[in-house]
mmCIF file of C-alpha atoms and ligand atoms in Angstrom:
data_model
loop_
_atom_site.group_PDB
_atom_site.id
_atom_site.type_symbol
_atom_site.label_atom_id
_atom_site.label_comp_id
_atom_site.label_asym_id
_atom_site.label_seq_id
_atom_site.Cartn_x
_atom_site.Cartn_y
_atom_site.Cartn_z
ATOM 1 C CA MET A 1 273.051 12.904 -57.332
ATOM 2 C CA ARG A 2 269.403 12.190 -56.576
ATOM 3 C CA SER A 3 268.924 10.878 -60.098
ATOM 4 C CA PHE A 4 267.800 7.290 -60.453
ATOM 5 C CA SER A 5 267.248 4.678 -63.155
ATOM 6 C CA ILE A 6 264.303 2.376 -63.653
ATOM 7 C CA VAL A 7 264.949 -1.316 -64.336
ATOM 8 C CA VAL A 8 262.089 -3.334 -65.805
ATOM 9 C CA ALA A 9 261.270 -6.269 -68.073
ATOM 10 C CA ALA A 10 258.093 -6.022 -70.146
ATOM 11 C CA ASP A 11 256.334 -7.797 -72.976
ATOM 12 C CA ARG A 12 255.037 -6.177 -76.207
ATOM 13 C CA ALA A 13 252.023 -4.739 -74.366
ATOM 14 C CA MET A 14 254.260 -3.499 -71.525
ATOM 15 C CA GLY A 15 252.939 -6.251 -69.261
ATOM 16 C CA ILE A 16 255.206 -6.790 -66.240
ATOM 17 C CA GLY A 17 253.376 -9.013 -63.768
ATOM 18 C CA LYS A 18 250.751 -11.662 -63.170
ATOM 19 C CA ASN A 19 249.185 -12.763 -59.868
ATOM 20 C CA GLY A 20 251.765 -10.851 -57.841
ATOM 21 C CA GLY A 21 254.754 -12.423 -59.586
ATOM 22 C CA LEU A 22 256.697 -12.343 -62.829
ATOM 23 C CA PRO A 23 254.863 -13.885 -65.821
ATOM 24 C CA TRP A 24 258.089 -15.469 -67.144
ATOM 25 C CA ARG A 25 261.295 -16.974 -65.882
ATOM 26 C CA LEU A 26 264.303 -15.608 -67.728
ATOM 27 C CA ARG A 27 267.510 -16.677 -66.042
ATOM 28 C CA LYS A 28 269.681 -14.409 -68.208
ATOM 29 C CA ASP A 29 267.534 -11.370 -67.543
ATOM 30 C CA MET A 30 267.603 -12.091 -63.794
ATOM 31 C CA ALA A 31 271.400 -12.231 -63.985
ATOM 32 C CA PHE A 32 271.441 -8.951 -65.940
ATOM 33 C CA PHE A 33 269.143 -7.368 -63.331
ATOM 34 C CA ALA A 34 271.411 -8.557 -60.525
ATOM 35 C CA LYS A 35 274.505 -7.224 -62.307
ATOM 36 C CA ILE A 36 273.206 -3.797 -63.259
ATOM 37 C CA THR A 37 271.684 -3.156 -59.828
ATOM 38 C CA SER A 38 274.603 -4.571 -57.800
ATOM 39 C CA LYS A 39 277.679 -3.373 -59.608
ATOM 40 C CA VAL A 40 279.299 -0.427 -57.885
ATOM 41 C CA VAL A 41 281.331 1.370 -60.496
ATOM 42 C CA ALA A 42 284.425 3.275 -59.426
ATOM 43 C CA ASP A 43 283.553 6.546 -61.164
ATOM 44 C CA VAL A 44 280.386 7.091 -59.112
ATOM 45 C CA VAL A 45 281.685 9.978 -57.016
ATOM 46 C CA VAL A 46 280.786 9.740 -53.368
ATOM 47 C CA SER A 47 282.525 10.691 -50.166
ATOM 48 C CA HIS A 48 283.629 7.162 -49.475
ATOM 49 C CA GLU A 49 284.632 6.220 -45.970
ATOM 50 C CA ALA A 50 286.326 2.875 -45.574
ATOM 51 C CA SER A 51 284.179 1.935 -42.586
ATOM 52 C CA ARG A 52 280.969 2.026 -44.631
ATOM 53 C CA GLN A 53 279.648 -0.612 -47.031
ATOM 54 C CA ARG A 54 279.224 1.023 -50.424
ATOM 55 C CA VAL A 55 276.230 -0.363 -52.317
ATOM 56 C CA ASN A 56 273.592 0.634 -54.826
ATOM 57 C CA ALA A 57 270.044 1.246 -53.632
ATOM 58 C CA CYS A 58 266.977 -0.607 -54.958
ATOM 59 C CA ILE A 59 263.687 1.133 -54.223
ATOM 60 C CA MET A 60 260.603 -1.061 -54.567
ATOM 61 C CA GLY A 61 256.923 -1.179 -53.693
ATOM 62 C CA ARG A 62 255.831 -3.394 -50.816
ATOM 63 C CA LYS A 63 254.168 -5.874 -53.207
ATOM 64 C CA THR A 64 257.346 -6.262 -55.248
ATOM 65 C CA TRP A 65 259.303 -6.856 -52.034
ATOM 66 C CA GLU A 66 256.839 -9.580 -51.086
ATOM 67 C CA SER A 67 257.094 -11.103 -54.573
ATOM 68 C CA ILE A 68 260.785 -11.823 -54.035
ATOM 69 C CA PRO A 69 261.170 -15.356 -52.649
ATOM 70 C CA LYS A 70 262.155 -15.158 -48.955
ATOM 71 C CA LYS A 71 265.467 -16.884 -49.555
ATOM 72 C CA PHE A 72 266.441 -14.152 -52.066
ATOM 73 C CA ARG A 73 265.515 -11.142 -49.951
ATOM 74 C CA PRO A 74 266.841 -8.743 -49.078
ATOM 75 C CA LEU A 75 268.575 -8.492 -52.451
ATOM 76 C CA THR A 76 272.198 -9.154 -51.589
ATOM 77 C CA ASP A 77 274.820 -6.408 -51.713
ATOM 78 C CA ARG A 78 272.151 -3.771 -52.313
ATOM 79 C CA PHE A 79 270.339 -1.347 -50.039
ATOM 80 C CA ASN A 80 266.690 -2.494 -50.206
ATOM 81 C CA VAL A 81 264.178 0.311 -49.660
ATOM 82 C CA ILE A 82 260.573 -0.875 -49.310
ATOM 83 C CA VAL A 83 257.850 1.698 -49.973
ATOM 84 C CA SER A 84 254.661 1.169 -47.952
ATOM 85 C CA ARG A 85 252.065 3.503 -46.467
ATOM 86 C CA ASP A 86 252.297 1.449 -43.279
ATOM 87 C CA PRO A 87 255.092 2.943 -41.168
ATOM 88 C CA HIS A 88 255.099 -0.225 -39.027
ATOM 89 C CA TYR A 89 255.379 -2.644 -41.931
ATOM 90 C CA LEU A 90 258.798 -3.916 -40.875
ATOM 91 C CA ASP A 91 258.116 -3.961 -37.132
ATOM 92 C CA ASP A 92 257.390 -7.682 -36.889
ATOM 93 C CA LYS A 93 259.680 -8.726 -39.749
ATOM 94 C CA PRO A 94 263.077 -10.379 -39.369
ATOM 95 C CA GLU A 95 264.596 -7.770 -41.728
ATOM 96 C CA LYS A 96 263.824 -4.905 -39.335
ATOM 97 C CA SER A 97 267.351 -4.839 -37.901
ATOM 98 C CA ASN A 98 269.127 -5.577 -41.200
ATOM 99 C CA PRO A 99 271.228 -2.529 -42.169
ATOM 100 C CA LEU A 100 270.574 -3.328 -45.860
ATOM 101 C CA VAL A 101 266.795 -2.922 -45.439
ATOM 102 C CA ALA A 102 264.813 0.265 -44.874
ATOM 103 C CA LEU A 103 261.206 1.392 -45.054
ATOM 104 C CA ALA A 104 259.894 4.612 -46.575
ATOM 105 C CA THR A 105 256.265 5.752 -46.491
ATOM 106 C CA SER A 106 256.401 7.461 -49.902
ATOM 107 C CA PHE A 107 258.518 7.341 -53.027
ATOM 108 C CA GLU A 108 259.826 10.856 -52.304
ATOM 109 C CA ALA A 109 260.782 9.790 -48.780
ATOM 110 C CA ALA A 110 262.633 6.810 -50.253
ATOM 111 C CA LEU A 111 264.580 9.133 -52.575
ATOM 112 C CA ASP A 112 265.316 11.510 -49.678
ATOM 113 C CA LEU A 113 266.643 8.601 -47.625
ATOM 114 C CA VAL A 114 268.943 7.162 -50.282
ATOM 115 C CA GLU A 115 270.129 10.624 -51.303
ATOM 116 C CA SER A 116 271.105 11.324 -47.690
ATOM 117 C CA LEU A 117 273.127 8.104 -47.722
ATOM 118 C CA GLN A 118 274.983 9.049 -50.901
ATOM 119 C CA SER A 119 277.063 11.510 -48.952
ATOM 120 C CA PRO A 120 276.516 10.706 -45.291
ATOM 121 C CA THR A 121 278.019 13.184 -42.867
ATOM 122 C CA THR A 122 281.034 11.975 -40.934
ATOM 123 C CA THR A 123 278.838 11.842 -37.828
ATOM 124 C CA SER A 124 276.181 9.687 -39.534
ATOM 125 C CA SER A 125 275.693 6.365 -37.753
ATOM 126 C CA SER A 126 274.775 4.584 -40.990
ATOM 127 C CA SER A 127 276.968 1.656 -41.972
ATOM 128 C CA ILE A 128 275.819 2.116 -45.587
ATOM 129 C CA GLU A 129 276.959 4.492 -48.296
ATOM 130 C CA VAL A 130 274.751 4.549 -51.398
ATOM 131 C CA ALA A 131 276.263 4.748 -54.907
ATOM 132 C CA ARG A 132 273.607 4.447 -57.637
ATOM 133 C CA ILE A 133 269.831 4.490 -57.163
ATOM 134 C CA PHE A 134 267.451 2.119 -58.981
ATOM 135 C CA LEU A 135 263.681 1.882 -58.979
ATOM 136 C CA ILE A 136 262.819 -1.784 -59.502
ATOM 137 C CA GLY A 137 258.996 -1.817 -59.453
ATOM 138 C CA GLY A 138 256.234 -2.597 -59.390
ATOM 139 C CA ALA A 139 253.613 -0.814 -61.468
ATOM 140 C CA GLN A 140 252.482 1.573 -58.719
ATOM 141 C CA LEU A 141 256.029 2.754 -58.079
ATOM 142 C CA TYR A 142 256.929 2.857 -61.792
ATOM 143 C CA ASN A 143 253.900 5.122 -62.300
ATOM 144 C CA GLU A 144 255.405 7.673 -59.939
ATOM 145 C CA GLY A 145 258.952 7.054 -61.084
ATOM 146 C CA VAL A 146 258.540 7.644 -64.838
ATOM 147 C CA ARG A 147 256.959 11.027 -64.112
ATOM 148 C CA SER A 148 259.812 12.132 -61.855
ATOM 149 C CA LYS A 149 262.323 14.587 -63.303
ATOM 150 C CA ASP A 150 264.964 12.682 -61.312
ATOM 151 C CA CYS A 151 264.498 9.593 -63.508
ATOM 152 C CA SER A 152 267.431 9.706 -65.922
ATOM 153 C CA HIS A 153 267.150 6.306 -67.649
ATOM 154 C CA ILE A 154 264.817 3.391 -68.139
ATOM 155 C CA PHE A 155 266.564 0.064 -68.643
ATOM 156 C CA LEU A 156 263.865 -1.970 -70.354
ATOM 157 C CA THR A 157 264.246 -5.637 -71.192
ATOM 158 C CA ARG A 158 261.875 -5.792 -74.144
ATOM 159 C CA ILE A 159 260.372 -9.264 -74.447
ATOM 160 C CA ASP A 160 259.164 -9.918 -77.968
ATOM 161 C CA ALA A 161 256.045 -11.841 -76.978
ATOM 162 C CA THR A 162 252.515 -11.300 -75.769
ATOM 163 C CA VAL A 163 252.187 -12.844 -72.330
ATOM 164 C CA ASP A 164 249.153 -13.043 -70.045
ATOM 165 C CA CYS A 165 249.717 -10.149 -67.586
ATOM 166 C CA ASP A 166 247.579 -8.251 -65.068
ATOM 167 C CA THR A 167 250.113 -5.524 -64.220
ATOM 168 C CA PHE A 168 251.544 -3.051 -66.707
ATOM 169 C CA PHE A 169 254.313 -0.499 -67.048
ATOM 170 C CA PRO A 170 252.987 3.031 -67.702
ATOM 171 C CA GLU A 171 253.307 4.775 -71.038
ATOM 172 C CA ILE A 172 256.825 6.040 -71.770
ATOM 173 C CA SER A 173 256.236 9.518 -73.165
ATOM 174 C CA PRO A 174 258.325 10.167 -76.315
ATOM 175 C CA THR A 175 258.587 13.814 -75.311
ATOM 176 C CA GLU A 176 260.200 12.792 -71.994
ATOM 177 C CA TYR A 177 262.353 9.817 -73.004
ATOM 178 C CA ALA A 178 264.193 8.760 -76.159
ATOM 179 C CA LEU A 179 264.792 5.104 -76.987
ATOM 180 C CA LEU A 180 268.451 4.667 -77.892
ATOM 181 C CA PRO A 181 269.018 2.652 -81.091
ATOM 182 C CA SER A 182 270.016 -0.953 -80.480
ATOM 183 C CA ALA A 183 273.811 -0.520 -80.871
ATOM 184 C CA GLN A 184 273.756 2.638 -78.756
ATOM 185 C CA SER A 185 271.732 0.949 -76.000
ATOM 186 C CA HIS A 186 274.263 -1.856 -75.936
ATOM 187 C CA ALA A 187 277.252 0.506 -75.817
ATOM 188 C CA PHE A 188 275.577 2.544 -73.076
ATOM 189 C CA LEU A 189 274.994 -0.531 -70.913
ATOM 190 C CA GLU A 190 278.556 -1.780 -71.278
ATOM 191 C CA GLU A 191 279.865 1.662 -70.326
ATOM 192 C CA PHE A 192 277.391 1.907 -67.447
ATOM 193 C CA ILE A 193 278.487 -1.310 -65.760
ATOM 194 C CA LYS A 194 281.995 -1.384 -67.222
ATOM 195 C CA GLU A 195 281.780 -4.969 -68.419
ATOM 196 C CA PRO A 196 280.467 -6.929 -71.386
ATOM 197 C CA VAL A 197 276.698 -7.194 -71.809
ATOM 198 C CA GLU A 198 275.045 -9.579 -74.271
ATOM 199 C CA GLY A 199 273.817 -7.500 -77.216
ATOM 200 C CA GLY A 200 271.122 -7.952 -79.854
ATOM 201 C CA VAL A 201 268.279 -10.422 -79.600
ATOM 202 C CA ILE A 202 268.737 -13.010 -76.859
ATOM 203 C CA GLU A 203 266.854 -16.322 -76.866
ATOM 204 C CA GLU A 204 265.892 -18.246 -73.766
ATOM 205 C CA GLY A 205 263.071 -20.598 -72.840
ATOM 206 C CA GLY A 206 261.142 -19.909 -76.033
ATOM 207 C CA TYR A 207 261.353 -16.133 -75.547
ATOM 208 C CA GLN A 208 263.295 -13.557 -77.539
ATOM 209 C CA PHE A 209 264.309 -10.392 -75.738
ATOM 210 C CA GLU A 210 266.707 -7.464 -75.880
ATOM 211 C CA TYR A 211 268.160 -5.039 -73.350
ATOM 212 C CA THR A 212 267.162 -1.493 -74.341
ATOM 213 C CA VAL A 213 267.811 1.936 -72.871
ATOM 214 C CA TYR A 214 265.581 5.009 -72.732
ATOM 215 C CA SER A 215 267.316 8.248 -71.876
ATOM 216 C CA ARG A 216 265.580 11.342 -70.520
ATOM 217 C CA VAL A 217 265.283 13.942 -73.279
HETATM 218 N N1 LIG B 301 258.646 -7.239 -64.913
HETATM 219 C C1 LIG B 301 259.311 -6.514 -64.039
HETATM 220 O O1 LIG B 301 260.400 -5.999 -64.309
HETATM 221 C C2 LIG B 301 258.734 -6.320 -62.651
HETATM 222 C C3 LIG B 301 259.454 -5.591 -61.695
HETATM 223 C C4 LIG B 301 258.882 -5.414 -60.438
HETATM 224 C C5 LIG B 301 257.639 -5.943 -60.153
HETATM 225 N N2 LIG B 301 256.991 -6.645 -61.107
HETATM 226 C C6 LIG B 301 255.653 -7.191 -60.851
HETATM 227 O O2 LIG B 301 254.768 -6.127 -60.513
HETATM 228 C C7 LIG B 301 253.751 -6.621 -59.643
HETATM 229 C C8 LIG B 301 253.705 -5.753 -58.397
HETATM 230 O O3 LIG B 301 253.390 -4.410 -58.778
HETATM 231 P P1 LIG B 301 252.214 -3.596 -58.044
HETATM 232 O O4 LIG B 301 251.997 -2.359 -58.815
HETATM 233 O O5 LIG B 301 251.069 -4.509 -57.822
HETATM 234 O O6 LIG B 301 252.816 -3.297 -56.601
HETATM 235 P P2 LIG B 301 254.107 -2.470 -56.115
HETATM 236 O O7 LIG B 301 254.225 -1.183 -56.870
HETATM 237 O O8 LIG B 301 255.297 -3.368 -56.068
HETATM 238 O O9 LIG B 301 253.713 -2.208 -54.598
HETATM 239 C C9 LIG B 301 252.517 -1.515 -54.311
HETATM 240 C C10 LIG B 301 252.544 -1.116 -52.839
HETATM 241 O O10 LIG B 301 253.553 -0.118 -52.652
HETATM 242 C C11 LIG B 301 253.103 0.822 -51.706
HETATM 243 N N3 LIG B 301 252.947 2.109 -52.360
HETATM 244 C C12 LIG B 301 252.623 2.374 -53.649
HETATM 245 N N4 LIG B 301 252.579 3.704 -53.880
HETATM 246 C C13 LIG B 301 252.877 4.282 -52.705
HETATM 247 C C14 LIG B 301 253.003 5.628 -52.280
HETATM 248 N N5 LIG B 301 252.811 6.658 -53.132
HETATM 249 N N6 LIG B 301 253.305 5.885 -50.989
HETATM 250 C C15 LIG B 301 253.508 4.863 -50.118
HETATM 251 N N7 LIG B 301 253.406 3.557 -50.454
HETATM 252 C C16 LIG B 301 253.095 3.275 -51.737
HETATM 253 C C17 LIG B 301 251.776 0.293 -51.160
HETATM 254 O O11 LIG B 301 252.126 -0.560 -50.084
HETATM 255 P P3 LIG B 301 251.123 -0.784 -48.818
HETATM 256 O O12 LIG B 301 249.921 -1.471 -49.379
HETATM 257 O O13 LIG B 301 251.931 -1.630 -47.890
HETATM 258 O O14 LIG B 301 250.832 0.597 -48.277
HETATM 259 C C18 LIG B 301 251.263 -0.500 -52.346
HETATM 260 O O15 LIG B 301 250.298 -1.483 -52.000
HETATM 261 C C19 LIG B 301 254.113 -8.065 -59.357
HETATM 262 O O16 LIG B 301 253.397 -8.911 -60.241
HETATM 263 C C20 LIG B 301 255.588 -8.119 -59.666
HETATM 264 O O17 LIG B 301 256.034 -9.428 -59.991
HETATM 265 C C21 LIG B 301 257.498 -6.835 -62.349
#
């Protein structure tokens, strides 16, 4: 069950960031992001033990972690895995002792960690049990993630605009991923989180956007 999904919002040029933050503020897309990454769906088979908190994992680069306003991090009800080459990154941080926060020194190590928490042994001291795994950015981590055979889906919020960005999502190879047609993307998302998702073109704050799904070929 090591497979993971990427969640990203990008403009027409696949721009995703500007000056270390998001180039837009889309309340609906933020709510969609929170829902798809937080919702623990019953049919995700894991060896659930009642004493453990069962949550999805969000793997992110250190810069993306730092881009989340302090009052919103760690992301609630999710296991936050920060990827940094500095093994001491968390040492002087208040999150160090938070069971919902962990550090990994490579993307592979992050996947190893969350995979081990998907079916923790009965003797494991972890208070967390991981259901689904998401890679939530930024560009450096997406670059590794899209090339991984373990990446099963890319949930792309496609913003129909050209926005000033300095950070970009990598090319999505058509030989590796297929874009599901609009109605199929919508049906997939509703099945994935087992609740209604707004379909078609959504308008907010002068932007038009749509939730789309790429599936590994
Ligand atoms: N639109 C969206 O959906 C979306 C989503 C997420 C982020 N963003 C945006 O993307 C931007 C941030 O992206 P970014 O590419 O600059 O940074 P990033 O990928 O979030 O983080 C980069 C950092 O991750 C660590 N890292 C990267 N590769 C690693 C590896 N192989 N092994 C160990 N550590 C590794 C390094 O941390 P150390 O330097 O500590 O070693 C590196 O500096 C921001 O503007 C953010 O707002 C947009």
